Amino acid sequence: MQGFHTIIEPFRIKSVEALKFTTREQREEALRRADYNVFKLRGDDVLVDLLTDSGTGAMSSAQWGALMQGDESYAGSRSFYRFEAAVRDLTGFTHIIPTHQGRAAERILFHTILHPGMIVPNNNHFDTTRANIEVEEADARDMVIDEGRHPAVIHPFKGNMDVRALEALLERDADRVPLVMVTVTNNSGGGQPVSLANLRAVRAVCDRFEKPLFLDACRFAENAWFIKQREDGYADKTPREIAREMFALADGCTMSAKKDGLANIGGFLAMNSDAWAEQCRTLLILTEGFPTYGGLAGYDLEAIARGLEEVVEEPYLKYRIRSTEYLAEKVSGAGVPIIQPAGGHAVYIDARAMLPHITPLQYPGIALVNALYVEGGVRGVEIGTVMFGLCPDGTERAGDMDLVRLAIPRRVYTQSHIDYVAEVVIGVWKKRQQLKGYRITQAPPVLRHFTAAFAPLG
Ligand code: F0G
């Protein structure tokens, strides 16, 4: 609405879910039982759950209505064709392959095209992307611009790829690089956007070396909104037009529909290459399902088709990006160090800067995540040394950064929930000197952050 200052949630609430309140003692006990790993908490013991924005969004009444239209035919389901049309209309890609979530698309793509010793460049690989590359004994190479590695540095497109570094890699090792990836927005680097100018420059390098460009498109709509706000020449374009322009620069994408698909489950792999698509579909049948359902129910395909339309609506994106920024302003206004500017889907607290008395190998991110839970029942996630510090050879090093991500589920929490979260964060900030580090008592060899057990130090 023009002339009004308040940006309201662009929806009203038709169905609600009660929250359970706990005492500090109950949360301390729950955390102990969870081996000090918030992934092992029961969801019911969490008051405001900012663990992830993935699959945790609220579907619209139109999406719930669409569920009833689901066609559960094993082959050739009507819902598949609706889904395929929605994805193709948005992305323009020839082959649309449904998968049960994003990592299934990654696994199918990488298992099909990678051989040991190959290299996959990306601005920053997300954890599952990296793991799906490393499991093929290939090298996941992060090439975000230098600004993207420094939390306090302000840059409008901190997710941009370092095009010179990409060029140098390809000049040296082009035969080892089967494709180039760019993640929009750059989740591991703080939910930061990638500009169209940067995508165009990456495309030009890919053309020069005849390499396909794939987007990790999980948060394409949020990226499009940032382009509209920040990149010259895009203020008057719609988010859908901008998204189309992003996809038009690529040869394919992996997608988790649990983010900007506004669905609780689902994903897809899309591409123009006939040869790769044929091989990917063969593997899909082996591990996910027939190519017209790919591990999803017909009703899931309906929800995604509808979600992809709603997610590019301007009132939604305006509210979405502003609500994340609102939390960022509140906590950084109190002095809490965060990645600047705010990301699209999350606020990332710089736990290493906040807790300098806890060394990276004592996991400052875990210390902060656990303190936020005990303080106010808020669950965030460590994105740092526990998530990224374990090398394929089993040695451990400090992650590039030690961040705590507070990811905002889509259309779930209201402004007062966010005010409460800010109060909890600021409460922990005031007693930060009392926080202690952790050690790992047990962990698996890959993706250890999900199941590791910790013990507090001292
Ligand atoms: N790529 C990115 C950039 C992601 O953020 C995720 C998931 C995936 C791929 C994998 O998709 O979960 O559907 O298999 N990110 C979630 C998160 C889990 O919490 O950020 P998935």
Short mmCIF file of C-alpha atoms and ligand atoms in Angstrom, two decimals:
data_model
loop_
_atom_site.label_atom_id
_atom_site.label_comp_id
_atom_site.label_asym_id
_atom_site.label_seq_id
_atom_site.Cartn_x
_atom_site.Cartn_y
_atom_site.Cartn_z
CA MET A 1 0.00 0.00 0.00
CA GLN A 2 1.46 3.31 -1.05
CA GLY A 3 1.95 5.97 1.58
CA PHE A 4 2.13 3.60 4.56
CA HIS A 5 5.34 2.83 6.39
CA THR A 6 4.43 -0.56 7.93
CA ILE A 7 5.09 -3.60 5.80
CA ILE A 8 2.50 -6.14 6.90
CA GLU A 9 2.49 -9.91 6.44
CA PRO A 10 0.74 -10.19 3.05
CA PHE A 11 -1.58 -12.96 4.26
CA ARG A 12 -4.01 -13.72 7.04
CA ILE A 13 -3.85 -16.85 9.14
CA LYS A 14 -6.43 -19.59 8.64
CA SER A 15 -4.91 -22.43 10.63
CA VAL A 16 -2.62 -22.28 13.65
CA GLU A 17 -0.30 -24.62 15.49
CA ALA A 18 0.18 -24.21 19.25
CA LEU A 19 3.68 -23.67 20.64
CA LYS A 20 4.87 -25.43 23.77
CA PHE A 21 6.56 -23.30 26.42
CA THR A 22 9.35 -24.80 28.52
CA THR A 23 11.39 -23.67 31.52
CA ARG A 24 15.13 -23.04 31.43
CA GLU A 25 15.66 -26.22 33.52
CA GLN A 26 13.60 -28.26 31.04
CA ARG A 27 15.66 -26.89 28.14
CA GLU A 28 18.95 -27.62 29.92
CA GLU A 29 17.80 -31.19 30.45
CA ALA A 30 16.55 -31.55 26.85
CA LEU A 31 19.89 -30.29 25.54
CA ARG A 32 21.81 -32.74 27.74
CA ARG A 33 19.65 -35.59 26.43
CA ALA A 34 20.39 -34.37 22.88
CA ASP A 35 24.19 -34.64 23.45
CA TYR A 36 24.36 -30.84 23.18
CA ASN A 37 23.45 -31.10 19.49
CA VAL A 38 20.25 -29.19 18.68
CA PHE A 39 19.63 -31.45 15.67
CA LYS A 40 18.78 -34.15 18.21
CA LEU A 41 16.18 -32.10 20.12
CA ARG A 42 12.52 -32.94 19.79
CA GLY A 43 10.80 -30.23 17.77
CA ASP A 44 8.18 -29.90 20.51
CA ASP A 45 10.87 -28.73 22.92
CA VAL A 46 11.70 -25.77 20.63
CA LEU A 47 9.72 -22.55 20.90
CA VAL A 48 10.84 -20.64 17.80
CA ASP A 49 12.51 -22.96 15.33
CA LEU A 50 15.03 -21.20 13.11
CA LEU A 51 17.05 -24.34 12.40
CA THR A 52 16.21 -24.10 8.73
CA ASP A 53 13.98 -22.43 6.18
CA SER A 54 13.85 -25.75 4.32
CA GLY A 55 10.50 -27.52 4.15
CA THR A 56 9.33 -25.55 7.18
CA GLY A 57 7.24 -22.93 5.37
CA ALA A 58 3.47 -22.55 5.57
CA MET A 59 1.62 -23.53 2.42
CA SER A 60 -1.15 -21.28 1.16
CA SER A 61 -4.80 -22.27 1.07
CA ALA A 62 -4.40 -22.48 -2.71
CA GLN A 63 -1.60 -25.00 -2.28
CA TRP A 64 -3.61 -27.07 0.20
CA GLY A 65 -6.47 -26.95 -2.27
CA ALA A 66 -4.14 -28.08 -5.05
CA LEU A 67 -3.23 -31.16 -3.01
CA MET A 68 -6.70 -32.53 -3.65
CA GLN A 69 -6.06 -32.25 -7.37
CA GLY A 70 -3.06 -34.57 -7.12
CA ASP A 71 -3.09 -37.35 -9.68
CA GLU A 72 -1.33 -40.37 -8.20
CA SER A 73 -0.86 -42.25 -11.48
CA TYR A 74 2.46 -44.04 -11.39
CA ALA A 75 3.32 -42.97 -14.94
CA GLY A 76 2.21 -39.92 -16.86
CA SER A 77 0.44 -38.26 -13.93
CA ARG A 78 -1.47 -35.09 -14.78
CA SER A 79 0.22 -33.45 -11.78
CA PHE A 80 3.61 -34.11 -13.33
CA TYR A 81 2.65 -32.25 -16.49
CA ARG A 82 1.38 -29.34 -14.42
CA PHE A 83 4.64 -29.34 -12.43
CA GLU A 84 6.74 -29.65 -15.57
CA ALA A 85 4.93 -26.73 -17.21
CA ALA A 86 5.43 -24.53 -14.12
CA VAL A 87 9.15 -25.32 -13.92
CA ARG A 88 9.68 -24.93 -17.65
CA ASP A 89 7.80 -21.65 -17.79
CA LEU A 90 10.09 -20.29 -15.09
CA THR A 91 13.43 -21.82 -16.08
CA GLY A 92 13.14 -22.51 -19.79
CA PHE A 93 15.09 -25.78 -19.44
CA THR A 94 14.32 -28.71 -21.74
CA HIS A 95 14.44 -31.62 -19.29
CA ILE A 96 12.64 -31.36 -15.95
CA ILE A 97 13.36 -34.25 -13.59
CA PRO A 98 11.49 -34.32 -10.27
CA THR A 99 13.36 -35.50 -7.16
CA HIS A 100 12.33 -35.90 -3.54
CA GLN A 101 14.54 -32.96 -2.50
CA GLY A 102 17.55 -30.91 -3.54
CA ARG A 103 20.27 -33.33 -2.49
CA ALA A 104 18.70 -36.09 -4.57
CA ALA A 105 19.06 -33.84 -7.62
CA GLU A 106 22.69 -33.22 -6.62
CA ARG A 107 23.41 -36.88 -6.10
CA ILE A 108 21.92 -37.86 -9.46
CA LEU A 109 23.73 -35.11 -11.34
CA PHE A 110 27.11 -35.63 -9.69
CA HIS A 111 27.04 -39.41 -9.73
CA THR A 112 26.25 -39.21 -13.45
CA ILE A 113 28.92 -36.73 -14.51
CA LEU A 114 31.78 -36.88 -11.97
CA HIS A 115 34.89 -39.05 -11.90
CA PRO A 116 37.57 -39.11 -9.20
CA GLY A 117 39.91 -36.12 -9.45
CA MET A 118 37.40 -33.79 -11.11
CA ILE A 119 36.78 -30.28 -9.77
CA VAL A 120 33.43 -28.50 -9.33
CA PRO A 121 33.74 -24.74 -8.79
CA ASN A 122 30.91 -22.86 -7.03
CA ASN A 123 30.65 -19.57 -5.17
CA ASN A 124 30.16 -21.63 -2.00
CA HIS A 125 28.99 -25.21 -1.98
CA PHE A 126 26.29 -26.01 0.54
CA ASP A 127 27.07 -28.98 2.83
CA THR A 128 25.06 -31.57 0.89
CA THR A 129 26.44 -30.31 -2.44
CA ARG A 130 30.00 -30.58 -1.16
CA ALA A 131 29.33 -34.04 0.31
CA ASN A 132 27.78 -35.30 -2.93
CA ILE A 133 30.86 -34.14 -4.84
CA GLU A 134 33.38 -35.48 -2.33
CA VAL A 135 31.69 -38.87 -2.20
CA GLU A 136 32.57 -39.18 -5.92
CA GLU A 137 36.19 -38.40 -4.93
CA ALA A 138 36.00 -35.06 -6.71
CA ASP A 139 36.99 -31.65 -5.37
CA ALA A 140 34.33 -29.07 -4.38
CA ARG A 141 36.05 -25.70 -4.86
CA ASP A 142 34.65 -22.51 -3.26
CA MET A 143 35.32 -19.37 -5.32
CA VAL A 144 33.22 -16.60 -3.85
CA ILE A 145 34.59 -13.04 -4.18
CA ASP A 146 36.87 -11.91 -1.38
CA GLU A 147 34.18 -9.62 0.12
CA GLY A 148 32.04 -12.74 0.63
CA ARG A 149 34.59 -14.12 3.08
CA HIS A 150 34.49 -11.15 5.47
CA PRO A 151 31.30 -10.91 7.56
CA ALA A 152 31.49 -7.19 8.32
CA VAL A 153 32.28 -6.02 4.77
CA ILE A 154 29.25 -4.52 3.04
CA HIS A 155 28.77 -5.37 -0.63
CA PRO A 156 25.45 -5.56 -2.50
CA PHE A 157 26.26 -8.93 -4.10
CA LYS A 158 28.47 -10.75 -1.65
CA GLY A 159 27.50 -14.07 -3.23
CA ASN A 160 29.24 -13.20 -6.51
CA MET A 161 31.73 -15.62 -7.98
CA ASP A 162 35.37 -14.57 -8.27
CA VAL A 163 35.43 -14.61 -12.07
CA ARG A 164 39.23 -14.20 -12.30
CA ALA A 165 39.80 -17.17 -10.00
CA LEU A 166 37.37 -19.23 -12.09
CA GLU A 167 39.21 -18.24 -15.25
CA ALA A 168 42.58 -19.14 -13.71
CA LEU A 169 41.23 -22.54 -12.63
CA LEU A 170 39.93 -23.26 -16.11
CA GLU A 171 43.16 -22.11 -17.76
CA ARG A 172 45.04 -24.60 -15.59
CA ASP A 173 42.62 -27.47 -15.26
CA ALA A 174 39.76 -27.19 -17.76
CA ASP A 175 39.82 -30.91 -18.54
CA ARG A 176 39.07 -31.68 -14.87
CA VAL A 177 36.03 -29.36 -14.65
CA PRO A 178 32.81 -30.91 -16.02
CA LEU A 179 30.59 -27.95 -15.09
CA VAL A 180 30.52 -24.68 -13.18
CA MET A 181 27.94 -24.08 -10.42
CA VAL A 182 26.64 -20.89 -8.85
CA THR A 183 24.43 -20.98 -5.74
CA VAL A 184 21.65 -18.36 -5.59
CA THR A 185 21.45 -17.03 -2.98
CA ASN A 186 24.74 -18.15 -1.49
CA ASN A 187 23.58 -20.01 1.61
CA SER A 188 26.96 -21.02 3.10
CA GLY A 189 28.21 -17.46 2.56
CA GLY A 190 25.35 -15.79 4.42
CA GLY A 191 22.34 -16.00 2.09
CA GLN A 192 23.96 -13.34 -0.07
CA PRO A 193 22.80 -12.67 -3.63
CA VAL A 194 24.58 -13.01 -6.95
CA SER A 195 24.14 -10.21 -9.50
CA LEU A 196 23.06 -10.73 -13.08
CA ALA A 197 26.24 -8.95 -14.17
CA ASN A 198 28.27 -11.58 -12.32
CA LEU A 199 26.21 -14.44 -13.76
CA ARG A 200 26.78 -12.98 -17.22
CA ALA A 201 30.54 -12.79 -16.61
CA VAL A 202 30.59 -16.40 -15.36
CA ARG A 203 28.60 -17.41 -18.43
CA ALA A 204 31.16 -15.73 -20.70
CA VAL A 205 33.99 -17.69 -19.03
CA CYS A 206 31.97 -20.91 -19.34
CA ASP A 207 31.44 -20.17 -23.05
CA ARG A 208 35.13 -19.56 -23.59
CA PHE A 209 36.00 -22.96 -22.10
CA GLU A 210 32.82 -24.69 -23.37
CA LYS A 211 31.62 -25.62 -19.89
CA PRO A 212 27.98 -25.87 -18.85
CA LEU A 213 26.78 -23.55 -16.09
CA PHE A 214 24.36 -24.91 -13.48
CA LEU A 215 22.56 -22.92 -10.81
CA ASP A 216 21.92 -24.28 -7.34
CA ALA A 217 18.60 -22.48 -7.50
CA CYS A 218 17.11 -23.17 -4.03
CA ARG A 219 16.51 -19.48 -3.31
CA PHE A 220 16.23 -18.08 -6.83
CA ALA A 221 13.25 -15.83 -6.00
CA GLU A 222 15.00 -14.17 -3.06
CA ASN A 223 18.03 -13.65 -5.32
CA ALA A 224 15.76 -12.08 -7.96
CA TRP A 225 14.32 -9.69 -5.36
CA PHE A 226 17.80 -8.51 -4.36
CA ILE A 227 18.62 -7.91 -8.03
CA LYS A 228 15.46 -5.84 -8.39
CA GLN A 229 16.44 -3.77 -5.34
CA ARG A 230 20.16 -3.43 -5.91
CA GLU A 231 21.20 -3.89 -9.53
CA ASP A 232 21.01 -1.03 -12.00
CA GLY A 233 18.34 -1.45 -14.61
CA TYR A 234 16.13 -3.98 -12.81
CA ALA A 235 13.91 -1.84 -10.57
CA ASP A 236 11.04 -1.99 -13.04
CA LYS A 237 11.31 -5.69 -13.89
CA THR A 238 9.17 -8.26 -12.09
CA PRO A 239 10.87 -10.90 -9.94
CA ARG A 240 9.67 -13.52 -12.42
CA GLU A 241 11.27 -11.69 -15.33
CA ILE A 242 14.51 -11.39 -13.40
CA ALA A 243 14.42 -15.07 -12.41
CA ARG A 244 13.90 -16.01 -16.05
CA GLU A 245 16.91 -13.94 -17.00
CA MET A 246 19.00 -15.75 -14.36
CA PHE A 247 17.93 -19.18 -15.60
CA ALA A 248 18.43 -18.17 -19.24
CA LEU A 249 22.15 -17.72 -18.51
CA ALA A 250 22.45 -21.31 -17.26
CA ASP A 251 22.34 -24.76 -18.86
CA GLY A 252 20.63 -26.43 -15.95
CA CYS A 253 19.92 -26.31 -12.24
CA THR A 254 19.48 -28.31 -9.09
CA MET A 255 16.61 -27.17 -6.93
CA SER A 256 15.21 -27.85 -3.50
CA ALA A 257 11.52 -26.95 -3.68
CA LYS A 258 11.58 -26.93 0.14
CA LYS A 259 12.90 -23.37 -0.06
CA ASP A 260 11.63 -21.17 -2.89
CA GLY A 261 9.23 -23.87 -4.07
CA LEU A 262 7.19 -23.02 -0.93
CA ALA A 263 6.59 -26.74 -0.43
CA ASN A 264 7.32 -29.04 2.49
CA ILE A 265 9.12 -31.59 0.34
CA GLY A 266 10.39 -31.87 -3.23
CA GLY A 267 12.97 -30.72 -5.69
CA PHE A 268 14.12 -31.09 -9.25
CA LEU A 269 17.03 -31.39 -11.59
CA ALA A 270 16.64 -29.51 -14.87
CA MET A 271 18.93 -29.22 -17.87
CA ASN A 272 19.19 -28.75 -21.60
CA SER A 273 21.64 -31.58 -22.33
CA ASP A 274 19.83 -34.58 -23.85
CA ALA A 275 22.72 -36.94 -23.15
CA TRP A 276 23.11 -36.04 -19.46
CA ALA A 277 19.33 -36.06 -18.96
CA GLU A 278 19.03 -39.57 -20.33
CA GLN A 279 21.71 -40.87 -17.95
CA CYS A 280 20.22 -38.93 -15.02
CA ARG A 281 16.75 -40.37 -15.66
CA THR A 282 18.19 -43.88 -15.63
CA LEU A 283 19.71 -43.28 -12.22
CA LEU A 284 16.50 -41.57 -11.10
CA ILE A 285 14.52 -44.73 -11.80
CA LEU A 286 17.03 -46.72 -9.77
CA THR A 287 17.02 -44.51 -6.68
CA GLU A 288 14.05 -42.09 -6.75
CA GLY A 289 11.28 -43.38 -8.97
CA PHE A 290 9.76 -43.15 -12.41
CA PRO A 291 10.59 -39.87 -14.23
CA THR A 292 7.05 -38.51 -13.88
CA TYR A 293 7.12 -38.60 -10.08
CA GLY A 294 10.75 -38.88 -8.96
CA GLY A 295 10.08 -39.86 -5.37
CA LEU A 296 7.19 -37.45 -4.88
CA ALA A 297 3.45 -37.93 -4.59
CA GLY A 298 1.27 -36.37 -7.27
CA TYR A 299 -0.02 -33.94 -4.64
CA ASP A 300 3.52 -32.78 -3.86
CA LEU A 301 4.01 -31.92 -7.53
CA GLU A 302 0.80 -29.86 -7.38
CA ALA A 303 1.97 -27.97 -4.29
CA ILE A 304 5.30 -27.14 -5.92
CA ALA A 305 3.71 -26.00 -9.20
CA ARG A 306 1.54 -23.57 -7.26
CA GLY A 307 4.38 -22.58 -4.88
CA LEU A 308 6.62 -21.55 -7.77
CA GLU A 309 3.96 -19.05 -8.82
CA GLU A 310 3.39 -17.60 -5.35
CA VAL A 311 7.07 -17.23 -4.50
CA VAL A 312 7.72 -14.61 -7.18
CA GLU A 313 4.82 -12.38 -6.10
CA GLU A 314 6.11 -8.95 -5.12
CA PRO A 315 4.16 -8.43 -1.86
CA TYR A 316 5.45 -11.79 -0.65
CA LEU A 317 9.10 -11.11 -1.52
CA LYS A 318 8.97 -7.59 -0.13
CA TYR A 319 7.69 -8.87 3.22
CA ARG A 320 10.01 -11.86 3.18
CA ILE A 321 13.25 -9.96 2.66
CA ARG A 322 12.19 -7.12 4.96
CA SER A 323 11.39 -9.47 7.86
CA THR A 324 14.89 -10.94 7.73
CA GLU A 325 16.40 -7.47 7.53
CA TYR A 326 14.25 -6.37 10.48
CA LEU A 327 15.76 -9.06 12.72
CA ALA A 328 19.24 -8.18 11.48
CA GLU A 329 18.73 -4.48 12.29
CA LYS A 330 17.50 -5.26 15.80
CA VAL A 331 20.39 -7.50 16.80
CA SER A 332 23.16 -5.58 15.06
CA GLY A 333 21.77 -2.38 16.57
CA ALA A 334 22.52 -3.92 19.98
CA GLY A 335 26.10 -4.65 18.91
CA VAL A 336 25.80 -8.31 17.88
CA PRO A 337 28.24 -8.99 15.01
CA ILE A 338 26.40 -10.41 12.00
CA ILE A 339 27.08 -10.90 8.34
CA GLN A 340 26.31 -7.57 6.71
CA PRO A 341 24.08 -6.95 4.93
CA ALA A 342 21.33 -9.35 6.07
CA GLY A 343 20.84 -12.43 3.92
CA GLY A 344 17.58 -13.28 2.20
CA HIS A 345 16.44 -16.21 4.27
CA ALA A 346 18.48 -15.84 7.41
CA VAL A 347 20.51 -13.72 9.78
CA TYR A 348 24.02 -15.07 10.31
CA ILE A 349 25.66 -14.21 13.61
CA ASP A 350 29.46 -14.11 13.52
CA ALA A 351 30.08 -16.43 16.49
CA ARG A 352 33.87 -16.23 16.06
CA ALA A 353 33.76 -12.45 16.48
CA MET A 354 31.22 -12.63 19.29
CA LEU A 355 33.11 -15.27 21.29
CA PRO A 356 36.84 -14.57 20.74
CA HIS A 357 37.65 -16.48 23.95
CA ILE A 358 36.43 -19.73 22.30
CA THR A 359 38.87 -20.96 19.62
CA PRO A 360 37.45 -22.36 16.36
CA LEU A 361 38.28 -25.94 17.36
CA GLN A 362 36.28 -25.40 20.55
CA TYR A 363 33.30 -24.62 18.29
CA PRO A 364 32.06 -21.09 19.10
CA GLY A 365 29.06 -21.71 16.81
CA ILE A 366 27.91 -24.65 18.91
CA ALA A 367 28.42 -22.63 22.09
CA LEU A 368 26.17 -19.88 20.72
CA VAL A 369 23.50 -22.19 19.27
CA ASN A 370 23.21 -24.00 22.59
CA ALA A 371 23.08 -20.77 24.58
CA LEU A 372 20.24 -19.42 22.39
CA TYR A 373 18.28 -22.59 23.00
CA VAL A 374 18.75 -22.55 26.77
CA GLU A 375 18.08 -18.82 26.98
CA GLY A 376 14.80 -18.73 25.09
CA GLY A 377 14.02 -21.98 23.27
CA VAL A 378 15.24 -20.54 19.95
CA ARG A 379 16.93 -23.09 17.69
CA GLY A 380 19.52 -21.93 15.16
CA VAL A 381 22.25 -23.86 13.39
CA GLU A 382 26.05 -23.76 13.36
CA ILE A 383 27.55 -23.08 9.94
CA GLY A 384 31.22 -23.27 10.72
CA THR A 385 33.97 -25.55 11.93
CA VAL A 386 31.69 -28.45 12.87
CA MET A 387 29.88 -28.32 9.52
CA PHE A 388 32.89 -27.68 7.29
CA GLY A 389 36.05 -28.32 9.32
CA LEU A 390 36.41 -32.06 8.79
CA CYS A 391 38.68 -32.76 5.78
CA PRO A 392 38.16 -35.82 3.55
CA ASP A 393 41.39 -37.30 5.01
CA GLY A 394 39.90 -37.19 8.52
CA THR A 395 41.92 -34.23 9.82
CA GLU A 396 40.21 -31.18 11.29
CA ARG A 397 40.77 -27.49 10.57
CA ALA A 398 38.97 -24.25 11.42
CA GLY A 399 36.13 -23.49 9.00
CA ASP A 400 36.45 -20.28 6.93
CA MET A 401 33.99 -18.68 9.33
CA ASP A 402 32.12 -19.69 12.46
CA LEU A 403 28.57 -18.56 11.92
CA VAL A 404 25.25 -19.23 13.58
CA ARG A 405 22.37 -19.04 11.16
CA LEU A 406 18.90 -18.04 12.25
CA ALA A 407 16.86 -19.13 9.22
CA ILE A 408 13.35 -17.75 8.91
CA PRO A 409 10.72 -20.26 7.74
CA ARG A 410 8.53 -18.80 5.01
CA ARG A 411 5.17 -17.31 6.11
CA VAL A 412 5.32 -18.98 9.55
CA TYR A 413 6.32 -16.46 12.21
CA THR A 414 4.91 -13.00 12.80
CA GLN A 415 6.71 -9.82 13.74
CA SER A 416 6.25 -10.46 17.48
CA HIS A 417 7.97 -13.84 17.17
CA ILE A 418 10.86 -12.03 15.54
CA ASP A 419 10.88 -9.37 18.29
CA TYR A 420 11.11 -12.19 20.81
CA VAL A 421 14.00 -13.82 18.94
CA ALA A 422 15.87 -10.51 18.95
CA GLU A 423 15.38 -10.26 22.70
CA VAL A 424 16.80 -13.76 23.20
CA VAL A 425 19.83 -13.05 20.97
CA ILE A 426 20.55 -9.79 22.78
CA GLY A 427 20.16 -11.57 26.15
CA VAL A 428 22.87 -14.06 25.16
CA TRP A 429 25.04 -11.28 23.74
CA LYS A 430 25.03 -9.57 27.14
CA LYS A 431 26.35 -12.69 28.88
CA ARG A 432 28.66 -13.82 26.05
CA GLN A 433 31.77 -13.81 28.23
CA GLN A 434 30.30 -16.63 30.33
CA LEU A 435 29.82 -18.97 27.35
CA LYS A 436 32.15 -21.97 27.11
CA GLY A 437 33.37 -24.09 24.22
CA TYR A 438 32.66 -27.73 23.43
CA ARG A 439 34.50 -30.86 22.36
CA ILE A 440 33.18 -33.64 20.15
CA THR A 441 32.81 -36.98 21.91
CA GLN A 442 31.48 -38.93 18.94
CA ALA A 443 30.93 -38.15 15.23
CA PRO A 444 30.47 -39.91 11.89
CA PRO A 445 33.05 -39.42 9.10
CA VAL A 446 30.80 -37.31 6.81
CA LEU A 447 28.15 -34.63 7.49
CA ARG A 448 29.07 -34.89 11.15
CA HIS A 449 27.10 -31.86 12.29
CA PHE A 450 23.78 -33.69 12.06
CA THR A 451 24.57 -36.43 14.55
CA ALA A 452 27.76 -35.52 16.45
CA ALA A 453 27.70 -35.71 20.26
CA PHE A 454 29.32 -32.86 22.19
CA ALA A 455 30.42 -32.24 25.76
CA PRO A 456 30.86 -28.79 27.30
CA LEU A 457 34.43 -27.77 28.19
CA GLY A 458 35.37 -26.73 31.70
N1 F0G B 1 21.67 -26.31 -1.90
C1 F0G B 1 21.51 -25.34 -1.01
C2 F0G B 1 22.07 -23.98 -1.28
C3 F0G B 1 20.80 -25.59 0.18
O1 F0G B 1 20.64 -24.60 1.04
C4 F0G B 1 20.28 -26.88 0.41
C5 F0G B 1 19.57 -27.20 1.63
C6 F0G B 1 20.45 -27.86 -0.56
C7 F0G B 1 21.15 -27.54 -1.70
C8 F0G B 1 19.92 -29.26 -0.41
O2 F0G B 1 18.53 -29.29 -0.51
O3 F0G B 1 17.72 -30.03 1.75
O4 F0G B 1 16.27 -30.23 -0.26
O5 F0G B 1 18.21 -31.71 0.02
N2 F0G B 1 19.61 -26.46 2.63
C9 F0G B 1 18.89 -26.64 3.88
C10 F0G B 1 19.32 -25.58 4.84
C11 F0G B 1 18.94 -28.01 4.44
O6 F0G B 1 19.00 -25.70 6.02
O7 F0G B 1 19.93 -24.61 4.42
P1 F0G B 1 17.64 -30.37 0.30
#
